[in-house]
Short mmCIF file of C-alpha atoms and ligand atoms in Angstrom, two decimals:
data_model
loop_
_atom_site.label_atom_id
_atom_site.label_comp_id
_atom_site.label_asym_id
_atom_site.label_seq_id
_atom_site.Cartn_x
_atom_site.Cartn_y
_atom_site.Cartn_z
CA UNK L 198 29.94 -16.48 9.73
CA UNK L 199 29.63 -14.08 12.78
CA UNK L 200 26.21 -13.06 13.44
CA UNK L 201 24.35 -9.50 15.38
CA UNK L 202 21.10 -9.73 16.45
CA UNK L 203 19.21 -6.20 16.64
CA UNK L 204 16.45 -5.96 18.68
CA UNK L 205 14.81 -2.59 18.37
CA UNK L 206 12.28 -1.86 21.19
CA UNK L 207 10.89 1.22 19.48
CA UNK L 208 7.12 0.78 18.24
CA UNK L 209 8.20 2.63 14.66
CA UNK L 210 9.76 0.05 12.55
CA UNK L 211 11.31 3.18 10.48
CA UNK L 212 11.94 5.51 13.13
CA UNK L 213 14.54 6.88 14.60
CA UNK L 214 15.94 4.04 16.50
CA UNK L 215 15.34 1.66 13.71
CA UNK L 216 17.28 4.54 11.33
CA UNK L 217 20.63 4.48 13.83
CA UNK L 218 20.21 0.33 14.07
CA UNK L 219 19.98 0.03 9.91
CA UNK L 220 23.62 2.46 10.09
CA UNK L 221 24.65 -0.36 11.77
CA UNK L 222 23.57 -3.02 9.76
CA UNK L 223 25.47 -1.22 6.59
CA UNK L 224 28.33 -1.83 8.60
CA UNK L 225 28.08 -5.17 9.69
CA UNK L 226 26.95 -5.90 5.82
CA UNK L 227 30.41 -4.60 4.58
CA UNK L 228 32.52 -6.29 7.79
CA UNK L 229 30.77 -9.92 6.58
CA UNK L 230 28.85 -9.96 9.64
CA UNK L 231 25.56 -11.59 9.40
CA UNK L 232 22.32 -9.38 11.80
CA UNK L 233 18.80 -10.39 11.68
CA UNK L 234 16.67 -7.18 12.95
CA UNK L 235 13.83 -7.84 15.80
CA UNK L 236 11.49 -4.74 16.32
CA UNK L 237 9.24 -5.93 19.11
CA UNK L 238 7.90 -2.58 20.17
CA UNK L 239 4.34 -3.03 18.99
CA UNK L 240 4.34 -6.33 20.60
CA UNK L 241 2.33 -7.28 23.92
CA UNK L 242 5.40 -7.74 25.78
CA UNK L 243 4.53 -8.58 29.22
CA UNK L 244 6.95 -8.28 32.63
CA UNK L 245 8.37 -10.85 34.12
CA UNK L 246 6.69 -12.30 37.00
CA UNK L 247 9.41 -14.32 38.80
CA UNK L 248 7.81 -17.46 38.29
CA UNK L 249 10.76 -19.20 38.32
CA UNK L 250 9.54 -21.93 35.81
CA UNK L 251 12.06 -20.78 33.02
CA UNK L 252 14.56 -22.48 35.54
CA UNK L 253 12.83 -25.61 34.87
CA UNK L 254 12.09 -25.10 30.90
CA UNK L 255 14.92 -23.46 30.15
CA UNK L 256 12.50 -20.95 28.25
CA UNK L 257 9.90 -18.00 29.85
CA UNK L 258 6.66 -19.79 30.22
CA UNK L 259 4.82 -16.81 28.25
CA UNK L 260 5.39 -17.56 24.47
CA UNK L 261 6.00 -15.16 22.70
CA UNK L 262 8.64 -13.32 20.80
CA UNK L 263 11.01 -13.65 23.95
CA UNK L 264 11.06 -17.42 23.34
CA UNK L 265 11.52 -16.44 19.35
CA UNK L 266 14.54 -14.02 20.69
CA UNK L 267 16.06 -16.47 22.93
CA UNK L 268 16.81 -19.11 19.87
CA UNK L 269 18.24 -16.31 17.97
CA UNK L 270 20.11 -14.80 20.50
CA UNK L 271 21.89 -18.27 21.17
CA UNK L 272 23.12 -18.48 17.78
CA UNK L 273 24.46 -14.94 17.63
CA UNK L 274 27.75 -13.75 18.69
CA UNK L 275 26.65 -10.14 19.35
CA UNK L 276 23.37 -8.47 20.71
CA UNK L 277 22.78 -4.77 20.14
CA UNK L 278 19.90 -3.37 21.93
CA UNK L 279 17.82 -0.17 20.65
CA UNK L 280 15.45 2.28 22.38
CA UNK L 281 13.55 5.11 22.50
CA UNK L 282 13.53 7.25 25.20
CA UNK L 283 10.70 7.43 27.18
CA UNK L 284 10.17 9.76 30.62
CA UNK L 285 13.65 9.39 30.66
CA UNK L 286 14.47 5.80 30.49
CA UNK L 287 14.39 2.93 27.57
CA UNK L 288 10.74 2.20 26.53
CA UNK L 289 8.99 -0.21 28.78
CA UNK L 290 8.35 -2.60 26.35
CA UNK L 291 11.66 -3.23 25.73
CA UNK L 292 12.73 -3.51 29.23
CA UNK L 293 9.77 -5.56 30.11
CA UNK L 294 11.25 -7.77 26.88
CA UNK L 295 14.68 -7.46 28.02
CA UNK L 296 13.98 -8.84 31.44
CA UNK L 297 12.65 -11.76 30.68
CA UNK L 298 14.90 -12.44 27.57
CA UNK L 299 17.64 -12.29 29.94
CA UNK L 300 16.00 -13.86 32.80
CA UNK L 301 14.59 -16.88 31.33
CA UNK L 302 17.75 -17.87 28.22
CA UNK L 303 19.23 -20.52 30.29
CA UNK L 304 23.00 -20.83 27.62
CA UNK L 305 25.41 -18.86 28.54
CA UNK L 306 25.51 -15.27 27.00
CA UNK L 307 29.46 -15.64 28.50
CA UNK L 308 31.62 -13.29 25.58
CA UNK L 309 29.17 -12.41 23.07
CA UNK L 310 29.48 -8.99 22.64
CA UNK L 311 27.10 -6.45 23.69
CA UNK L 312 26.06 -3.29 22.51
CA UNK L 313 23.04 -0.65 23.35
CA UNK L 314 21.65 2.54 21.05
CA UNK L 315 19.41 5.01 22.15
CA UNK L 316 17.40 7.82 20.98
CA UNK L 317 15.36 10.75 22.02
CA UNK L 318 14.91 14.38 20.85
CA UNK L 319 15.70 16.37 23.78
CA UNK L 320 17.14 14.46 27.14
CA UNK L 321 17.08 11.10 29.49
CA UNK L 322 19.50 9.52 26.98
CA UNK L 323 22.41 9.14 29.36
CA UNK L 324 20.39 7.24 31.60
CA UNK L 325 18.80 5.10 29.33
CA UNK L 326 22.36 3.64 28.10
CA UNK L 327 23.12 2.99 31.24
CA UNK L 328 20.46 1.08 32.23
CA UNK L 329 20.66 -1.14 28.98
CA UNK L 330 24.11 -1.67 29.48
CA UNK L 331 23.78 -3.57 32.72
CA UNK L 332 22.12 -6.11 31.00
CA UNK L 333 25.45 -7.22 29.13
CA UNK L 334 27.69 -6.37 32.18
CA UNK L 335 26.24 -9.02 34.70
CA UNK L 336 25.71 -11.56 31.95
CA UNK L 337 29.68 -11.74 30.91
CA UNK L 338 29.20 -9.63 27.90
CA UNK L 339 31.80 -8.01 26.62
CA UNK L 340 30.50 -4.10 25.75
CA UNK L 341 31.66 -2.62 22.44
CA UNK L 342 32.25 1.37 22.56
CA UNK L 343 32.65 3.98 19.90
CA UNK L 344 34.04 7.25 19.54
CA UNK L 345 31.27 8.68 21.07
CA UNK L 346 27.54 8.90 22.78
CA UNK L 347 26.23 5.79 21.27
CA UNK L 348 22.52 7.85 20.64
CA UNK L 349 20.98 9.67 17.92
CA UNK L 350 18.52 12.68 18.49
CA UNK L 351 15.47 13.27 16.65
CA UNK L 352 11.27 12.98 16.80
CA UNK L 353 11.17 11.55 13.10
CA UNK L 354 13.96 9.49 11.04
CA UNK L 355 14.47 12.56 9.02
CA UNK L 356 15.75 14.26 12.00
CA UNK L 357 18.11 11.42 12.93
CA UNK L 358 19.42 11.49 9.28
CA UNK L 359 20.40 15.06 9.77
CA UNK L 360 22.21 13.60 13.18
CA UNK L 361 25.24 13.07 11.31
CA UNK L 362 27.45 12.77 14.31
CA UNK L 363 24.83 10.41 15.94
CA UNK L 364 25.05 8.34 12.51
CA UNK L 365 29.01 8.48 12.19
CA UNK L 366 28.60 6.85 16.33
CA UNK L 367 26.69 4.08 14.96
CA UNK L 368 29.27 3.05 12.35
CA UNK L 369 32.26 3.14 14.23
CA UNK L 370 30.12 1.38 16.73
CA UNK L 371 29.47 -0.99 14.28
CA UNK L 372 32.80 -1.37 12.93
CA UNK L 373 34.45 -1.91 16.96
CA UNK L 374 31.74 -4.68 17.23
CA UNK L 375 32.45 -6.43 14.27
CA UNK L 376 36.21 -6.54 15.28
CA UNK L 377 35.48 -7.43 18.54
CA UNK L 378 33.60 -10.35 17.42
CA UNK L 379 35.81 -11.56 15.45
CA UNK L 380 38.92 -11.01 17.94
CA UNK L 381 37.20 -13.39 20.43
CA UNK L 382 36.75 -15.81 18.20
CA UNK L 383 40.58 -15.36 17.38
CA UNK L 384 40.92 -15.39 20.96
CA UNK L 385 38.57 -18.64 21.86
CA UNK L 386 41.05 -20.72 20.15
CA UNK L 387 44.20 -19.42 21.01
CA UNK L 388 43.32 -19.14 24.78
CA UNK L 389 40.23 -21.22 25.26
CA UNK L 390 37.16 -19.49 27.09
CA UNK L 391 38.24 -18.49 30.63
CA UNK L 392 36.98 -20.18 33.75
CA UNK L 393 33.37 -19.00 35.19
CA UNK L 394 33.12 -19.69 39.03
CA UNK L 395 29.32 -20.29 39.92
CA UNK L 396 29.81 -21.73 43.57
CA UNK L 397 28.58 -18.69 45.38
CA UNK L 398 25.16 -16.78 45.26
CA UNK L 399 24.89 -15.00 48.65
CA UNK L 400 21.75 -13.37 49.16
CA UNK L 401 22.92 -12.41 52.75
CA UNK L 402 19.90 -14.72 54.63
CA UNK L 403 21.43 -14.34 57.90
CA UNK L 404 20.74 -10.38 57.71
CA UNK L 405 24.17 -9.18 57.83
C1 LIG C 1398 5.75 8.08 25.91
C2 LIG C 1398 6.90 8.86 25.35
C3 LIG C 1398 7.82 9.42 26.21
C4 LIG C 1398 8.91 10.13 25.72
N1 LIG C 1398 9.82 10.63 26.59
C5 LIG C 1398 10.90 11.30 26.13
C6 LIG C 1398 11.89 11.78 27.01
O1 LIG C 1398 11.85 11.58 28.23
N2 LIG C 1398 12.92 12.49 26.48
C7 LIG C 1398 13.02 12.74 25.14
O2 LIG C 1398 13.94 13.39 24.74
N3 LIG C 1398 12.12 12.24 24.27
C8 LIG C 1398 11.07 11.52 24.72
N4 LIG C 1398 10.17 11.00 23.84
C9 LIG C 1398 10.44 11.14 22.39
C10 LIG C 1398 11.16 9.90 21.82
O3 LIG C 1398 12.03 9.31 22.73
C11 LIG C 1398 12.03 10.26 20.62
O4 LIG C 1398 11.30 10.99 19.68
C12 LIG C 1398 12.64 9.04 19.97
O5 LIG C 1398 13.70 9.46 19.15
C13 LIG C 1398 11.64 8.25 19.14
O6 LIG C 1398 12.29 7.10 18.62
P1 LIG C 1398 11.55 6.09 17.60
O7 LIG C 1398 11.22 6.88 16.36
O8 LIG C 1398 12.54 5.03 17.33
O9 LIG C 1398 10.32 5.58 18.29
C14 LIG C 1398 9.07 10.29 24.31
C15 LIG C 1398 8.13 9.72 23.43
C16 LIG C 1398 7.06 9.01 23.95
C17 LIG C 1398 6.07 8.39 22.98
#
């Protein structure tokens, strides 16, 4: 069975992120797509601090729910990401989470299929989706769309419930996920995975 994991970065387990994320999940519930729901936004998610020892451990050397994330993460074929909005960009504990998630999970994230939410009441939420949705793009994630702004607006669930366009977003983000998924896998064993080159990482140490 396919499998989503949701990682909500907003410190309100029923807030307005968490609202747009559980659209989802009725979604993926009727599509036969297994999610398991992380909110980590009350956790003490610290940066990372290039270290360099996840290289070694194939984990982050801090334990804690990025290590819990990572084993999860492995197993699933998609990752959607949800934040709040905060001075215009996605809540630092979820990037700080994010970072490291990304930085230390030493599998290859290579065609599971991304996807990022946001939410604010009034603005920065253009530039919060963008900045989530780098995190998929230089990790060989695929990025499902949907017919729209994938964000909901509102200061309290309520006011995200009354978001119906931001709600109808999250379903037929849902829905292009689940298919996505699913096509890949199609895909995987008609085609096979295709080739990943790794030979070059120029860092341009001649100063050119
Ligand atoms: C520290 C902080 C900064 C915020 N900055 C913004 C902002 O830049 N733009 C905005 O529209 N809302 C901002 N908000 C409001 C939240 O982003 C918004 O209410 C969001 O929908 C809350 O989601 P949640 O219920 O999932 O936590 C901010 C809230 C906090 C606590």
């Amino acid at each position: 069975m396919a499998k989503v994991l949701l990682i909500n970065g907003s410190p309100h387990k029923n807030g307005c992120t968490a609202t747009a994320l559980e659209e989802m999940i009725k979604v993926f519930n009727e599509e036969g797509v297994e999610t398991e729901l992380l909110h980590i936004g009350k956790d003490d998610i610290r940066g990372c601090v290039s270290c360099g020892g996840c290289r070694k451990a194939g984990k982050c050397v801090f334990e804690d729910r990025v290590n819990e994330a990572a084993k999860i993460f492995e197993q699933s074929d998609g990752l959607v990401v949800g934040a709040p909005v905060y001075y215009g960009s996605p809540n630092g504990t979820l990037i700080s989470f994010l970072d490291r998630l990304f930085q230390s999970a030493s599998y290859s994230k290579h065609l599971k299929v991304g996807a990022a939410v946001v939410s604010c009441r009034r603005g920065g939420n253009t530039a919060s989706f963008d900045v989530l949705n780098k995190y998929f793009t230089i990790s060989g994630m695929p990025v499902a769309s949907s017919t729209y702004w994938n964000m909901v607006h509102g200061f309290t669930a309520e006011d995200v419930k009354k978001d119906l366009e931001g709600l109808q977003t999250m379903r037929n983000l849902a829905r292009n996920m689940a298919f996505m998924i699913k096509a890949i896998a199609d895909a995987k064993e008609k085609y096979g995975v295709p080739a990943v080159e790794r030979s070059f990482r120029t860092s341009f140490p001649d100063g050119k």
